[in-house]
Short mmCIF file of C-alpha atoms and ligand atoms in Angstrom, two decimals:
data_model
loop_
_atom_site.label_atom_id
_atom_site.label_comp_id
_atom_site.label_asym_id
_atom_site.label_seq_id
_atom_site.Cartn_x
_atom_site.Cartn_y
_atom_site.Cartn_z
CA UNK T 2 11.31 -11.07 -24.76
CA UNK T 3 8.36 -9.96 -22.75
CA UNK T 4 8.67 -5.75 -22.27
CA UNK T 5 6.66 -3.93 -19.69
CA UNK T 6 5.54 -0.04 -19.96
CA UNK T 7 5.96 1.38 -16.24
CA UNK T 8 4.04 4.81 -16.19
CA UNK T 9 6.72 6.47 -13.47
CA UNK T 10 5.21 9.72 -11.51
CA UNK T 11 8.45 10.61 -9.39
CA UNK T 12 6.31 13.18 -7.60
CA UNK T 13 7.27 15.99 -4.96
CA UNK T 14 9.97 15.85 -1.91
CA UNK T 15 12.33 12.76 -1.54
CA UNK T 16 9.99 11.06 -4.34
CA UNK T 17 12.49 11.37 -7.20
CA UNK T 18 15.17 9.81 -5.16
CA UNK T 19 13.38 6.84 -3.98
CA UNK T 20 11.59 6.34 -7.25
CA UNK T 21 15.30 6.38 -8.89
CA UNK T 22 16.87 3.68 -7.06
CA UNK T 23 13.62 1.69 -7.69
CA UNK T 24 13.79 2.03 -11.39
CA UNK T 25 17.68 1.26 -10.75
CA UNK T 26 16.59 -2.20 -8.84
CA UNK T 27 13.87 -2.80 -11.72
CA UNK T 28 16.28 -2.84 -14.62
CA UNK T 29 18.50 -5.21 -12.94
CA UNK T 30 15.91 -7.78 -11.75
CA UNK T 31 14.52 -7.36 -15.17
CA UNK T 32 18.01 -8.06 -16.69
CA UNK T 33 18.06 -11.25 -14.69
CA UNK T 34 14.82 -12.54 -15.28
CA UNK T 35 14.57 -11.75 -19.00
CA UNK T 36 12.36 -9.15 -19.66
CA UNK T 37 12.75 -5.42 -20.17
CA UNK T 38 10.85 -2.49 -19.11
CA UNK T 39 10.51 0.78 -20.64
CA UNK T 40 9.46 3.85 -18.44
CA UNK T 41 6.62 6.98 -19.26
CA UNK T 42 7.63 9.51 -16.95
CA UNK T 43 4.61 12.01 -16.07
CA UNK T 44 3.80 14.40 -13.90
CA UNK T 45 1.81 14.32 -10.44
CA UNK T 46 1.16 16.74 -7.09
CA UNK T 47 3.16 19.86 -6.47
CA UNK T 48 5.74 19.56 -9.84
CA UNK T 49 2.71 19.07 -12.04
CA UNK T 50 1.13 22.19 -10.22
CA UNK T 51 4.24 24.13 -10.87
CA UNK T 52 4.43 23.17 -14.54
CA UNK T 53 0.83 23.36 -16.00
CA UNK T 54 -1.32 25.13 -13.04
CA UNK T 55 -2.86 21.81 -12.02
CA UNK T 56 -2.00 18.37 -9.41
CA UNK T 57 -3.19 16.20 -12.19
CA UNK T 58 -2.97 16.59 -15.66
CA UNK T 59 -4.83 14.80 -18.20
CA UNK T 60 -1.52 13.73 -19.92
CA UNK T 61 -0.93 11.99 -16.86
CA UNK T 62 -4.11 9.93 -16.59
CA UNK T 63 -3.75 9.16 -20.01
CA UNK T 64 0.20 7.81 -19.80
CA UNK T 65 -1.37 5.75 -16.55
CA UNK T 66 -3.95 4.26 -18.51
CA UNK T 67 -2.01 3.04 -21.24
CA UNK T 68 0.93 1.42 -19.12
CA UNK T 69 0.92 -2.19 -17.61
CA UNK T 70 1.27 -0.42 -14.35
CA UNK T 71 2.07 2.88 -12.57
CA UNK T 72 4.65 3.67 -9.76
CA UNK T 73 4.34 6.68 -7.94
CA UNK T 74 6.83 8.56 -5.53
CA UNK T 75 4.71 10.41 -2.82
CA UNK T 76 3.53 14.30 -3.62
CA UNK T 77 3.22 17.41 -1.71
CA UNK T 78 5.06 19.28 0.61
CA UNK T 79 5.23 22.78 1.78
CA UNK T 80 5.05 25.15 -0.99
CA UNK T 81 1.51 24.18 -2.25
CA UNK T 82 -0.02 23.91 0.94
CA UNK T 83 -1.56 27.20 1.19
CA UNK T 84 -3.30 26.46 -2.57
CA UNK T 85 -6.93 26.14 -2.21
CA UNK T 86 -8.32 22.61 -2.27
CA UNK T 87 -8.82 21.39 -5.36
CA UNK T 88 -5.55 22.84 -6.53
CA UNK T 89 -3.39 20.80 -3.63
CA UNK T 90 -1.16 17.75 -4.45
CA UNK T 91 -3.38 15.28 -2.49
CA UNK T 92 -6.15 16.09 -4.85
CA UNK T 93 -4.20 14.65 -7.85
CA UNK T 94 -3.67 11.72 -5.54
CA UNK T 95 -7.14 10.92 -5.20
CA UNK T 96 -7.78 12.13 -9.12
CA UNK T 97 -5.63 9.30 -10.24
CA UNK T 98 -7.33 6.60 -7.92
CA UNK T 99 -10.51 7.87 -9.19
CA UNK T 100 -9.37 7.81 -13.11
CA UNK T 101 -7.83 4.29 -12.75
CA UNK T 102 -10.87 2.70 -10.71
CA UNK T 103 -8.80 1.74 -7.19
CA UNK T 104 -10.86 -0.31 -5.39
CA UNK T 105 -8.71 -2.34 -3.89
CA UNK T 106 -6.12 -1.13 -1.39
CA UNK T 107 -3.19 -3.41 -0.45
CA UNK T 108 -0.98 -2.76 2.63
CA UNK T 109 1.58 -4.93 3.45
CA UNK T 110 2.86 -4.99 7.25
CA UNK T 111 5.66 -7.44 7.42
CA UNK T 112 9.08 -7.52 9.86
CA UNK T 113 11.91 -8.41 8.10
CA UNK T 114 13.74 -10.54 10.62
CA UNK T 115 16.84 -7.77 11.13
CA UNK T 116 14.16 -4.93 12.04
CA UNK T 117 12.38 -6.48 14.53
CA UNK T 118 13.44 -3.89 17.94
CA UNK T 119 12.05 -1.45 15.29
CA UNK T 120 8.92 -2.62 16.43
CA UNK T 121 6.86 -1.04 19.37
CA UNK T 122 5.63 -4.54 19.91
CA UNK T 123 8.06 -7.10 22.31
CA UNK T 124 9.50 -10.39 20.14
CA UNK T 125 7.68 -12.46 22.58
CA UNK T 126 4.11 -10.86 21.45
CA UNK T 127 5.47 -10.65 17.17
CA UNK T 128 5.56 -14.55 17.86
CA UNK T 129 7.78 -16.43 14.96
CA UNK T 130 6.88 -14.04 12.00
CA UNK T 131 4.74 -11.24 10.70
CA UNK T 132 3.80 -11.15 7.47
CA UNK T 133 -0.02 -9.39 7.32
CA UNK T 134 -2.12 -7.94 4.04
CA UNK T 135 -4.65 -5.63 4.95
CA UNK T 136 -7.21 -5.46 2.17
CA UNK T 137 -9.18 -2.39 1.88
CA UNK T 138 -12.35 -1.36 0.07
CA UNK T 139 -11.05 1.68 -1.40
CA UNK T 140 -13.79 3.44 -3.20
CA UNK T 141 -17.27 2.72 -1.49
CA UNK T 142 -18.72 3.14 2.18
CA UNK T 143 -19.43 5.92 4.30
CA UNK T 144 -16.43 7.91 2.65
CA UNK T 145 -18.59 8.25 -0.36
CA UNK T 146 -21.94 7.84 0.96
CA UNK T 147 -25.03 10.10 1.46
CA UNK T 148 -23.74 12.78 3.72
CA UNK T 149 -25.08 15.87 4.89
CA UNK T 150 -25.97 18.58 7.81
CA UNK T 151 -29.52 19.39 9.18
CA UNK T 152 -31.47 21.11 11.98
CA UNK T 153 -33.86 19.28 14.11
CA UNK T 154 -35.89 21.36 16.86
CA UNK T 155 -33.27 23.52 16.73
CA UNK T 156 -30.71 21.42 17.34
CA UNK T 157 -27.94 21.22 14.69
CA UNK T 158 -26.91 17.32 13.39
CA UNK T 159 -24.41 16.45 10.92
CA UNK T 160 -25.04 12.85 9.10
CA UNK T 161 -22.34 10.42 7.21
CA UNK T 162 -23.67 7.21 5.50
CA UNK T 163 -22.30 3.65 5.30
CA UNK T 164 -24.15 1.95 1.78
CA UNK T 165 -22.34 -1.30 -0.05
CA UNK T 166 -23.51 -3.14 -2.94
CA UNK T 167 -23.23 -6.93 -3.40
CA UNK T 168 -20.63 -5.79 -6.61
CA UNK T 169 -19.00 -3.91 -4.46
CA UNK T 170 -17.89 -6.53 -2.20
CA UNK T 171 -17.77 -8.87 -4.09
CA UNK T 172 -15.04 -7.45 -6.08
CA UNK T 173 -13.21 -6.95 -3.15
CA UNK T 174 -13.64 -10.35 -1.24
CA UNK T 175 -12.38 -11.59 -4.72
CA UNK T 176 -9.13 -10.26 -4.28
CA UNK T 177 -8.54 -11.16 -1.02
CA UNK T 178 -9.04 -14.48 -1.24
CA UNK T 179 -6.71 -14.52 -4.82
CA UNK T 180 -4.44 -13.33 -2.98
CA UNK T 181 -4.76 -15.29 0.22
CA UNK T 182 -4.29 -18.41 -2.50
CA UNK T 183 -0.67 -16.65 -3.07
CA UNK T 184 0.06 -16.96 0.50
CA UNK T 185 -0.82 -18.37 3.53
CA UNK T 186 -4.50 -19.54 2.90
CA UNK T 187 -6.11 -17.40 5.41
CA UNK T 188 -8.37 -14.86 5.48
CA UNK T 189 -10.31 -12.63 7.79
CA UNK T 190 -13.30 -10.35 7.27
CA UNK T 191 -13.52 -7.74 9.45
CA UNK T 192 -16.84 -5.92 10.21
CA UNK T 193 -19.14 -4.91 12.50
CA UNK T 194 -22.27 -7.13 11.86
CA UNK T 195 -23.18 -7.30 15.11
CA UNK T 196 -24.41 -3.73 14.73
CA UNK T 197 -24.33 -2.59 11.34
CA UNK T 198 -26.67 -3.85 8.45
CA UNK T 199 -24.41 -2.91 5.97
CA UNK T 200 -21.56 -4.97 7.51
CA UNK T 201 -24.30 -7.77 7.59
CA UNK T 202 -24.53 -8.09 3.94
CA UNK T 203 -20.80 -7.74 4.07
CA UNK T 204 -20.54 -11.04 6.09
CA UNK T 205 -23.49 -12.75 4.01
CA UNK T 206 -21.33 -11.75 0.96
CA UNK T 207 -18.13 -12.81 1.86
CA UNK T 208 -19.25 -16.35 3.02
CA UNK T 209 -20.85 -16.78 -0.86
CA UNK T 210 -17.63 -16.06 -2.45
CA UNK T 211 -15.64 -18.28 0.29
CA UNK T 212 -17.59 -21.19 -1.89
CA UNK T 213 -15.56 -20.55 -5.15
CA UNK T 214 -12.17 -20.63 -3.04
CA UNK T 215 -12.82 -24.27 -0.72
CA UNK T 216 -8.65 -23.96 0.27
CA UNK T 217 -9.05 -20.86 1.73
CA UNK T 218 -9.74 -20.57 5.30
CA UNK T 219 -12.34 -17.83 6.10
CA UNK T 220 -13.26 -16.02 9.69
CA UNK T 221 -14.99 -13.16 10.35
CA UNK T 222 -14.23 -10.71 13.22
CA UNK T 223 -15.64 -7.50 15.00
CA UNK T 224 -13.57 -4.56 14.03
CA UNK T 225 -12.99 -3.61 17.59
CA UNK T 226 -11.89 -7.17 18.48
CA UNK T 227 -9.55 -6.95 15.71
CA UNK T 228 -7.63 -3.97 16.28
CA UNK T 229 -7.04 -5.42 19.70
CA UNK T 230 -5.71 -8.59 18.42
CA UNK T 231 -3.11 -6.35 16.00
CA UNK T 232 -1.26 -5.74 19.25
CA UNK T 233 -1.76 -8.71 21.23
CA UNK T 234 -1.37 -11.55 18.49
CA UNK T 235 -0.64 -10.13 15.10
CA UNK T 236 0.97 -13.30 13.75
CA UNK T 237 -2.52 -15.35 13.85
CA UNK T 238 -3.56 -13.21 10.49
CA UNK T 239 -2.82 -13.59 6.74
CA UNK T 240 -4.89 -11.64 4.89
CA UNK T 241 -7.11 -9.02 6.37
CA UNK T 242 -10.16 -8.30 4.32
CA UNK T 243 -12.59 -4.99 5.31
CA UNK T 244 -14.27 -1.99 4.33
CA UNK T 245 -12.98 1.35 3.91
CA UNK T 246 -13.37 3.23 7.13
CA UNK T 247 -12.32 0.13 8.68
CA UNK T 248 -9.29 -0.48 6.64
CA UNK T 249 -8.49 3.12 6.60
CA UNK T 250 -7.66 2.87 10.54
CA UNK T 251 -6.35 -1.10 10.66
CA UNK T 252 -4.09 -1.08 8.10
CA UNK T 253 -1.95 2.20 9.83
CA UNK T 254 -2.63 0.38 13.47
CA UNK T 255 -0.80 -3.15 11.19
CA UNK T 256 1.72 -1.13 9.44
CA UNK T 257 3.38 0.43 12.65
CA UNK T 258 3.91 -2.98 14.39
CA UNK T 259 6.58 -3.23 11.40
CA UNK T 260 8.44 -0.26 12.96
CA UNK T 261 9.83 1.45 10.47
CA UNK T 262 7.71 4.20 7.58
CA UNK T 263 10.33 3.76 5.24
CA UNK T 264 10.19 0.08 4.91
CA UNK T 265 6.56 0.39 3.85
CA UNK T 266 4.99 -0.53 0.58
CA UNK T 267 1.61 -0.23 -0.84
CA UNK T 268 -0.68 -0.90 -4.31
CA UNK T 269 -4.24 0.09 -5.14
CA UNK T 270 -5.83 -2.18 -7.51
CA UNK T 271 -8.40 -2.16 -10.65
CA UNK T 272 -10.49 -4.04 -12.39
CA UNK T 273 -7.72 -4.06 -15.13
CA UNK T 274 -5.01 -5.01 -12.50
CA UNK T 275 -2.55 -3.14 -13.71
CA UNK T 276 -2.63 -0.68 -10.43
CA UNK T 277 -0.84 1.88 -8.89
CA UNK T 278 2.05 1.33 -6.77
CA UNK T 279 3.77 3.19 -4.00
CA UNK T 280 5.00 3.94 -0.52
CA UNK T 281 2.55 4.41 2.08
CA UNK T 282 5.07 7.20 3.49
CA UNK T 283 4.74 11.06 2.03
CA UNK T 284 7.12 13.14 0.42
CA UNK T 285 9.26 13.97 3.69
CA UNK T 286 10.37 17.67 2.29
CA UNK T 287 12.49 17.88 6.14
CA UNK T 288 14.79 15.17 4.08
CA UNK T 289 14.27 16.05 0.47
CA UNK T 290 17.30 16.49 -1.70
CA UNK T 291 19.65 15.28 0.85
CA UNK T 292 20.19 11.70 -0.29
CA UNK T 293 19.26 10.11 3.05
CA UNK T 294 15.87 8.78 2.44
CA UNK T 295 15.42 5.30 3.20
CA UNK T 296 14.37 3.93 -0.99
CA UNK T 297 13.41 0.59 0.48
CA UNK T 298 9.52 0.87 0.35
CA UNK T 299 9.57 2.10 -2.50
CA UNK T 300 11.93 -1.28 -3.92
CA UNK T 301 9.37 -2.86 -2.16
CA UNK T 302 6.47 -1.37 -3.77
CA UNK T 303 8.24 -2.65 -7.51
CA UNK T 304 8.38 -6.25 -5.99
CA UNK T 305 4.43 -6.16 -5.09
CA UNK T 306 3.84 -4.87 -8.66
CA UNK T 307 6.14 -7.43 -9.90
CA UNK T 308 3.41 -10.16 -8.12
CA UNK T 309 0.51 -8.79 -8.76
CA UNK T 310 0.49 -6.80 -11.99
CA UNK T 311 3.08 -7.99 -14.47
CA UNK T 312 2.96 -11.33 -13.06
CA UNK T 313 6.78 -12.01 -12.60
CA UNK T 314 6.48 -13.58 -8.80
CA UNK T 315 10.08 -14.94 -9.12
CA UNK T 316 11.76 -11.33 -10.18
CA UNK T 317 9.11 -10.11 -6.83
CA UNK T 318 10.84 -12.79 -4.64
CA UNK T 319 14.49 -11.75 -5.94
CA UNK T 320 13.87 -8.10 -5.04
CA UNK T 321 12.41 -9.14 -1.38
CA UNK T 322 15.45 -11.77 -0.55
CA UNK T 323 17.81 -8.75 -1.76
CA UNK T 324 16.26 -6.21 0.70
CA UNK T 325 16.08 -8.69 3.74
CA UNK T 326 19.84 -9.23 3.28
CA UNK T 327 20.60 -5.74 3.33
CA UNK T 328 19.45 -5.32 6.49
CA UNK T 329 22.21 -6.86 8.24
CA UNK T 330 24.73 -4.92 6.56
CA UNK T 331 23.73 -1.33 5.91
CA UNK T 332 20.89 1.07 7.10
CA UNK T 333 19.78 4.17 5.91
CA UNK T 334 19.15 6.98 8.87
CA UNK T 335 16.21 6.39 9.76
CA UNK T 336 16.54 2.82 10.41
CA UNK T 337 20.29 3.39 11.64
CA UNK T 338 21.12 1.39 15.00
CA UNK T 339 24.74 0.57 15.86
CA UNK T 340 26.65 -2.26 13.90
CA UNK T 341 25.58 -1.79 10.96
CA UNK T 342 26.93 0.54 8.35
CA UNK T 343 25.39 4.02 7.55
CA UNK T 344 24.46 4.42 3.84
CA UNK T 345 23.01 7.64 1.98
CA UNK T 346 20.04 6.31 -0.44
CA UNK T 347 21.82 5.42 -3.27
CA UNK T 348 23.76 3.41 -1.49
CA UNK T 349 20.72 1.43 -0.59
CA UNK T 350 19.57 1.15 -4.01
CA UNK T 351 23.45 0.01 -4.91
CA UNK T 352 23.67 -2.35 -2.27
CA UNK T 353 20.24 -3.75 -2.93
CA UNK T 354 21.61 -4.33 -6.78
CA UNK T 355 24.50 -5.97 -5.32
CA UNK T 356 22.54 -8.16 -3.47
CA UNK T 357 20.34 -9.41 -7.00
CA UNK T 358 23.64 -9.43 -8.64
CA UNK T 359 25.03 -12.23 -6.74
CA UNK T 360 21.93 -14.55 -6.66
P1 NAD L 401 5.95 11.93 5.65
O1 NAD L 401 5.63 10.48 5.54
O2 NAD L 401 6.39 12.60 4.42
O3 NAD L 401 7.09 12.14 6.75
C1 NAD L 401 6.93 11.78 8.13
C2 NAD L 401 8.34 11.59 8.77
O4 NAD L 401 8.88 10.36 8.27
C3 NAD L 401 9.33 12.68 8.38
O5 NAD L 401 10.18 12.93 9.48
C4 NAD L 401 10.12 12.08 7.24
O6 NAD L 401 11.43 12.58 7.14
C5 NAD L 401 10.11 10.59 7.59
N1 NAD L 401 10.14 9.74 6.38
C6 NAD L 401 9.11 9.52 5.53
N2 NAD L 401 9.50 8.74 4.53
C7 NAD L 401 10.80 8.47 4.75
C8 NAD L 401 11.79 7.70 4.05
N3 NAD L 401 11.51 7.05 2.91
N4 NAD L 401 13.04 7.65 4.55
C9 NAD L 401 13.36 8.27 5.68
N5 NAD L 401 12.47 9.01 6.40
C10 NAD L 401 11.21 9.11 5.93
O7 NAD L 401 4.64 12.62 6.26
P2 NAD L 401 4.35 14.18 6.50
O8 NAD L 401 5.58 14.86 6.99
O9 NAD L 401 3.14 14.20 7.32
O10 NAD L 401 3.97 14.76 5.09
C11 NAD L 401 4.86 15.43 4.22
C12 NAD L 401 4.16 15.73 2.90
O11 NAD L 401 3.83 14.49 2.26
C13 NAD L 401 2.84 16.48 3.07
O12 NAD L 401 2.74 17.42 2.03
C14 NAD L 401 1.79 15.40 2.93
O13 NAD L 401 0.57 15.90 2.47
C15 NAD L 401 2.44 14.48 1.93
N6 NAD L 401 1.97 13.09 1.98
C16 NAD L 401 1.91 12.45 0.78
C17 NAD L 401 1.56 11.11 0.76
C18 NAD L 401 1.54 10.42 -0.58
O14 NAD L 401 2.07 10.95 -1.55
N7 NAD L 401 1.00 9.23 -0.67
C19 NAD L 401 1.27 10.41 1.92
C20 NAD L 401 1.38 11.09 3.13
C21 NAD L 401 1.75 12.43 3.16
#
């Protein structure tokens, strides 16, 4: 029987609820599917602050590294957010990117059918379904670039720059099109070549890698033009390919037409492919300990790393049929509307089991 090693950082805040009902959902799909997981807790952000003076500790890279794949709770909150920089919980966020080589963000932004008036957007503009992946070049561009501050005639200037290498996207453009092959076929680059040379080579790079996948329908379109057509037709994308300062702002402008922060799930990818898999939401410390967060995105987040890491698409599929029917039964708080039944986060987890019980 196939056994997978999860590397499980729980995190700060509401993370080691939501990461608990995940695991809960895991063992059962596994149990269904035949094949067994065994977890490597470790620890990440404010808890691994509080017990060895630092966000990320090398034990922690080190469980990471050695596990098919990593789930992760969110980190942070309050208490450490008067430590200088380096010591803060985001910077063990970043640290474990860095030590796994991320360079592939994937964001999800999908309505499930029964949360649809959780969208800002009217049903008439959501059109039939939405089911977008915004692809994300997570560790080049002008976040990383050349940067620096200068004086000319006197006149302070502060400069940021935007450098990719062929390797670079071509690593990238490689996933998004594997993945568009998982889904619906489609995918658009998004750039800005009608100004930038960098997004030039982008385009030139893209179209030379759109020869290796001849099902895949490629388009290109100006980053501007595209986060207007997020709001006016979101349904005429599949996969969303683009760089990082451009993914950075489209994939939060995709993921609130879904409505909802705790429905949202998220994985950073390597060159290994095992990856790193979590909510996009934080640690929500106004909530923490209360047993009301909403564990969904986090359930979520264990079906994408279902697909794309351990390569179990069917157990993936289970896990999203099971949280699309809970929807029209029960509803954490934050996604509470009258008619349905009001369940703590546990609940959600049990009812999500109940659901993958039955099938
Ligand atoms: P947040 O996402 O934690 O919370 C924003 C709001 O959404 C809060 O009202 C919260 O209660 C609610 N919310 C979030 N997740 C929820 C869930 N699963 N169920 C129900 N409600 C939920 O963002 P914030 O308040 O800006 O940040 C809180 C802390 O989290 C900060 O320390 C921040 O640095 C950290 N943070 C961590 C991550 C991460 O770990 N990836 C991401 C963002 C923020």
């Amino acid at each position: 029987m196939k056994n997978y090693r999860i590397a499980v950082l729980k995190g700060d805040g509401i993370g080691p609820e939501i990461v608990g009902e995940a695991i809960k959902v895991l063992d059962l799909t596994a149990e269904k599917c035949g094949f067994t997981v065994e977890y490597d807790e470790a620890l990440l952000g404010g808890c691994a602050i509080d017990a060895t003076g630092v966000p990320l500790p090398d034990e922690t890279v080190a469980k990471c590294k050695a596990a098919d794949s990593t789930l992760l709770g969110a980190v942070g909150g309050p208490k450490w957010d008067t430590l200088p920089g380096h010591l803060r919980p985001e910077k063990g966020l970043l640290g474990i990117r860095a030590a796994l080589g991320l360079f592939a963000n994937l964001r999800p932004a999908r309505i499930f059918e029964p949360l649809r008036d959780a969208s800002p957007l009217r049903a008439d503009i959501i059109g039939g379904s939405l089911d977008i992946m915004v692809v994300r070049e997570l560790t080049g561009g002008i976040y990383f670039g050349e940067r620096g501050r200068l004086e000319e005639n006197g006149v302070k200037a502060a400069y940021d720059t935007e450098k990719y290498s062929v390797p670079e996207i071509d690593r990238i453009a490689r996933i998004a099109f594997d993945l568009a092959m998982k889904r619906g076929k489609k995918v658009c680059s998004v750039d800005k070549a009608n100004v930038l040379e960098s997004s030039r080579l982008w385009r030139e790079t893209v179209t030379e890698i759109a020869k290796d996948y001849p099902e895949v329908e490629l388009s290109y379109m100006y980053v501007d033009n595209c986060a207007m057509q997020l709001v006016r037709n979101p349904s005429q994308f599949d996969v969303v390919l683009t760089s990082n300062i451009f993914g950075d702002i489209l994939s939060d402008e995709a993921s609130m037409i879904s409505g909802s922060i705790g429905m949202l799930a998220s994985a950073s990818l390597g060159a290994t492919g095992s990856g790193l898999y979590e909510p996009i939401h934080g640690s929500a410390p106004d909530i923490a300990g209360q047993n009301i967060a909403n564990p969904l995105a986090t359930i979520l987040s264990v079906a994408m790393m279902l697909k794309y890491s351990l390569g179990q698409p069917q157990a993936s599929d289970m896990i999203e049929k099971a949280v699309a029917g809970v929807l029209t039964e029960v509803r954490t708080p934050d996604i509470y509307v009258e008619g349905f039944r009001k369940v703590s986060c546990t609940e959600m987890g049990d009812a999500v089991c109940d659901k993958i019980r039955a099938m």
